Amino acid sequence: MSKRAKCSQCNKALVACFCHTITKQNNELNVVILQHPSEVKHARGTAKILELSLSHCQILVGEDFSDDQQFKQLFTASDKKLLLLYPGDETISPQVLSQEIAQTDQQLNDYVVIVIDGSWKKAYKIFCLNPVLAELTRIGIDVDNQSNYRIRKSSRSDSLSTLEACYTLLSQVEQKDYSSLLTSFDYMVNFQLNSMPEQVKRRY
């Protein structure tokens, strides 16, 4: 039996392709996503939307990145300042970052924000396996609204999908309209929900 045809861009089955919803955005703040391997082919993953939508977005796949040359280069590039989007007791806000940049001759594209893509458990594993991440300045986001990520469940009430977290961060830091990210996100969520049998859909 032949495999279902897939889109060469989003790697989804053609019937689930969301590429027609993508709007390319020229983000200033560089985004690097550390993606857990289990997320790569996950039908409900959101990182691919970010990679296709943002002009400065890179995905690195793995758990332990100690031997990953691209990961290492992030920490040896003297012209870039790294930030980690991850919860913690000591985080700076997007507003503080904007003030910091305004008070220096630096630009937003001098910064790289690292985002971990995976469930809370898997994201924590990546965080622990790569101790250099703990040394980075952490940036937090103001979460005003409940996540619309209705197709995946989380034990935390403040959970956002990777896309929603990046959308919120970029919107708050750059003060630009990134709503096209949510357009693609909502399309994917609604497609997945509409593809579920009614008895399964009720769980969400």
CSV table of N, CA and C in Angstrom, one decimal, residues 12-82:
chain,number,residue,atom,x,y,z
A,12,LYS,N,3.6,17.7,6.0
A,12,LYS,CA,2.3,17.2,6.4
A,12,LYS,C,1.7,16.4,5.2
A,13,ALA,N,0.7,15.5,5.5
A,13,ALA,CA,0.0,14.9,4.4
A,13,ALA,C,-0.7,16.1,3.6
A,14,LEU,N,-0.8,15.9,2.3
A,14,LEU,CA,-1.3,17.0,1.5
A,14,LEU,C,-2.7,17.5,2.0
A,15,VAL,N,-3.5,16.6,2.5
A,15,VAL,CA,-4.8,17.0,2.9
A,15,VAL,C,-4.7,17.9,4.2
A,16,ALA,N,-3.6,17.8,4.9
A,16,ALA,CA,-3.4,18.6,6.1
A,16,ALA,C,-2.5,19.8,6.0
A,17,CYS,N,-2.0,20.0,4.7
A,17,CYS,CA,-1.0,21.0,4.5
A,17,CYS,C,-1.5,22.4,4.9
A,18,PHE,N,-0.7,23.2,5.5
A,18,PHE,CA,-1.1,24.5,6.0
A,18,PHE,C,-0.3,25.6,5.3
A,19,CYS,N,0.5,25.2,4.3
A,19,CYS,CA,1.4,26.2,3.6
A,19,CYS,C,0.7,27.4,3.0
A,20,HIS,N,-0.6,27.2,2.5
A,20,HIS,CA,-1.3,28.3,1.9
A,20,HIS,C,-1.7,29.3,2.9
A,21,THR,N,-1.5,29.0,4.2
A,21,THR,CA,-1.9,30.0,5.3
A,21,THR,C,-0.6,30.8,5.7
A,22,ILE,N,0.5,30.4,5.3
A,22,ILE,CA,1.8,31.0,5.7
A,22,ILE,C,2.0,32.4,5.1
A,23,THR,N,2.4,33.3,6.0
A,23,THR,CA,2.8,34.6,5.6
A,23,THR,C,4.2,34.8,6.1
A,24,LYS,N,5.2,35.1,5.2
A,24,LYS,CA,6.6,35.3,5.7
A,24,LYS,C,6.7,36.6,6.4
A,25,GLN,N,7.4,36.5,7.6
A,25,GLN,CA,7.6,37.6,8.5
A,25,GLN,C,9.1,37.8,8.7
A,26,ASN,N,9.5,39.0,8.5
A,26,ASN,CA,10.9,39.4,8.7
A,26,ASN,C,11.2,39.7,10.2
A,27,ASN,N,11.3,38.7,11.0
A,27,ASN,CA,11.6,39.0,12.4
A,27,ASN,C,13.0,39.5,12.7
A,28,GLU,N,13.1,40.4,13.6
A,28,GLU,CA,14.4,41.0,14.0
A,28,GLU,C,15.1,40.1,15.0
A,29,LEU,N,14.4,39.7,16.0
A,29,LEU,CA,14.9,38.8,17.1
A,29,LEU,C,15.1,37.4,16.5
A,30,ASN,N,16.3,37.0,16.5
A,30,ASN,CA,16.6,35.6,16.0
A,30,ASN,C,16.0,34.5,16.9
A,31,VAL,N,15.4,33.5,16.3
A,31,VAL,CA,14.8,32.4,17.1
A,31,VAL,C,15.5,31.1,16.7
A,32,VAL,N,16.0,30.4,17.7
A,32,VAL,CA,16.5,29.0,17.5
A,32,VAL,C,15.7,28.1,18.4
A,33,ILE,N,15.1,27.1,17.8
A,33,ILE,CA,14.3,26.1,18.5
A,33,ILE,C,15.0,24.8,18.7
A,34,LEU,N,15.1,24.4,20.0
A,34,LEU,CA,15.7,23.1,20.3
A,34,LEU,C,14.5,22.1,20.4
A,35,GLN,N,14.4,21.3,19.4
A,35,GLN,CA,13.2,20.4,19.3
A,35,GLN,C,13.5,19.0,19.7
A,36,HIS,N,12.6,18.5,20.6
A,36,HIS,CA,12.7,17.1,21.0
A,36,HIS,C,12.4,16.2,19.8
A,37,PRO,N,13.2,15.1,19.6
A,37,PRO,CA,12.9,14.3,18.4
A,37,PRO,C,11.5,13.8,18.3
A,38,SER,N,10.8,13.6,19.4
A,38,SER,CA,9.4,13.1,19.3
A,38,SER,C,8.5,14.1,18.7
A,39,GLU,N,8.9,15.4,18.6
A,39,GLU,CA,8.0,16.4,18.0
A,39,GLU,C,8.2,16.6,16.5
A,40,VAL,N,9.2,16.0,16.0
A,40,VAL,CA,9.5,16.2,14.5
A,40,VAL,C,8.3,15.8,13.6
A,41,LYS,N,7.8,14.6,13.9
A,41,LYS,CA,6.7,14.1,13.0
A,41,LYS,C,5.3,14.2,13.7
A,42,HIS,N,5.3,14.9,14.8
A,42,HIS,CA,4.0,15.0,15.6
A,42,HIS,C,3.0,15.8,14.8
A,43,ALA,N,1.9,15.3,14.5
A,43,ALA,CA,0.9,15.9,13.7
A,43,ALA,C,0.4,17.3,14.3
A,44,ARG,N,0.6,17.4,15.6
A,44,ARG,CA,0.1,18.6,16.3
A,44,ARG,C,1.2,19.6,16.7
A,45,GLY,N,2.4,19.3,16.2
A,45,GLY,CA,3.5,20.2,16.5
A,45,GLY,C,3.3,21.6,15.8
A,46,THR,N,3.9,22.6,16.4
A,46,THR,CA,3.8,24.0,15.9
A,46,THR,C,5.1,24.6,15.4
A,47,ALA,N,6.2,24.0,15.7
A,47,ALA,CA,7.5,24.6,15.4
A,47,ALA,C,7.7,24.8,13.9
A,48,LYS,N,7.1,23.9,13.1
A,48,LYS,CA,7.3,24.0,11.6
A,48,LYS,C,6.6,25.3,11.1
A,49,ILE,N,5.5,25.7,11.7
A,49,ILE,CA,4.9,26.9,11.2
A,49,ILE,C,5.8,28.1,11.5
A,50,LEU,N,6.5,28.1,12.6
A,50,LEU,CA,7.5,29.1,12.9
A,50,LEU,C,8.6,29.1,11.9
A,51,GLU,N,9.1,28.0,11.6
A,51,GLU,CA,10.3,27.9,10.7
A,51,GLU,C,9.9,28.4,9.3
A,52,LEU,N,8.7,28.1,8.8
A,52,LEU,CA,8.3,28.5,7.5
A,52,LEU,C,7.9,30.0,7.5
A,53,SER,N,7.4,30.5,8.6
A,53,SER,CA,6.9,31.9,8.7
A,53,SER,C,8.0,32.9,8.9
A,54,LEU,N,8.9,32.6,9.8
A,54,LEU,CA,9.9,33.6,10.2
A,54,LEU,C,11.2,33.5,9.4
A,55,SER,N,11.7,34.6,9.0
A,55,SER,CA,12.9,34.7,8.2
A,55,SER,C,14.1,34.3,8.9
A,56,HIS,N,14.1,34.5,10.3
A,56,HIS,CA,15.2,34.2,11.1
A,56,HIS,C,14.8,33.2,12.2
A,57,CYS,N,14.7,32.0,11.8
A,57,CYS,CA,14.3,30.9,12.7
A,57,CYS,C,14.9,29.6,12.2
A,58,GLN,N,15.5,28.9,13.2
A,58,GLN,CA,16.3,27.7,12.9
A,58,GLN,C,15.8,26.6,13.9
A,59,ILE,N,15.7,25.4,13.4
A,59,ILE,CA,15.3,24.3,14.3
A,59,ILE,C,16.5,23.3,14.4
A,60,LEU,N,16.9,23.0,15.6
A,60,LEU,CA,17.9,22.0,15.9
A,60,LEU,C,17.2,20.8,16.6
A,61,VAL,N,17.3,19.6,16.1
A,61,VAL,CA,16.6,18.5,16.7
A,61,VAL,C,17.5,17.6,17.5
A,62,GLY,N,17.1,17.3,18.7
A,62,GLY,CA,17.9,16.4,19.6
A,62,GLY,C,17.5,16.5,21.1
A,63,GLU,N,18.3,15.9,21.9
A,63,GLU,CA,18.1,16.0,23.4
A,63,GLU,C,19.4,16.6,24.0
A,64,ASP,N,20.5,15.9,23.7
A,64,ASP,CA,21.8,16.3,24.2
A,64,ASP,C,22.5,17.0,23.0
A,65,PHE,N,22.7,18.3,23.1
A,65,PHE,CA,23.3,19.0,22.0
A,65,PHE,C,24.8,19.3,22.1
A,66,SER,N,25.5,18.6,23.1
A,66,SER,CA,26.9,18.9,23.4
A,66,SER,C,27.8,18.6,22.2
A,67,ASP,N,27.4,17.7,21.3
A,67,ASP,CA,28.2,17.5,20.1
A,67,ASP,C,27.6,18.1,18.8
A,68,ASP,N,26.6,18.9,18.9
A,68,ASP,CA,26.0,19.5,17.8
A,68,ASP,C,26.8,20.8,17.4
A,69,GLN,N,27.3,20.8,16.2
A,69,GLN,CA,28.2,22.0,15.9
A,69,GLN,C,27.4,23.3,15.7
A,70,GLN,N,26.2,23.2,15.2
A,70,GLN,CA,25.4,24.4,15.1
A,70,GLN,C,25.0,25.0,16.5
A,71,PHE,N,24.8,24.1,17.4
A,71,PHE,CA,24.5,24.5,18.8
A,71,PHE,C,25.7,25.2,19.4
A,72,LYS,N,26.9,24.5,19.2
A,72,LYS,CA,28.1,25.1,19.7
A,72,LYS,C,28.4,26.5,19.2
A,73,GLN,N,28.2,26.6,17.9
A,73,GLN,CA,28.4,27.9,17.3
A,73,GLN,C,27.6,29.1,17.9
A,74,LEU,N,26.5,28.7,18.4
A,74,LEU,CA,25.7,29.8,19.1
A,74,LEU,C,26.4,30.4,20.2
A,75,PHE,N,27.2,29.6,20.9
A,75,PHE,CA,27.9,30.0,22.1
A,75,PHE,C,29.3,30.6,21.8
A,76,THR,N,29.7,30.4,20.6
A,76,THR,CA,31.1,31.0,20.2
A,76,THR,C,30.9,32.2,19.4
A,77,ALA,N,29.7,32.5,18.9
A,77,ALA,CA,29.5,33.7,18.1
A,77,ALA,C,29.6,35.0,19.0
A,78,SER,N,30.7,35.7,18.9
A,78,SER,CA,30.9,36.8,19.8
A,78,SER,C,30.0,38.0,19.5
A,79,ASP,N,29.3,38.0,18.3
A,79,ASP,CA,28.5,39.1,17.9
A,79,ASP,C,27.0,38.9,18.3
A,80,LYS,N,26.7,37.8,19.0
A,80,LYS,CA,25.3,37.5,19.3
A,80,LYS,C,25.2,37.4,20.9
A,81,LYS,N,24.1,37.8,21.4
A,81,LYS,CA,23.8,37.6,22.8
A,81,LYS,C,22.6,36.7,22.9
A,82,LEU,N,22.8,35.6,23.7
A,82,LEU,CA,21.8,34.5,23.8
A,82,LEU,C,20.9,34.8,25.0
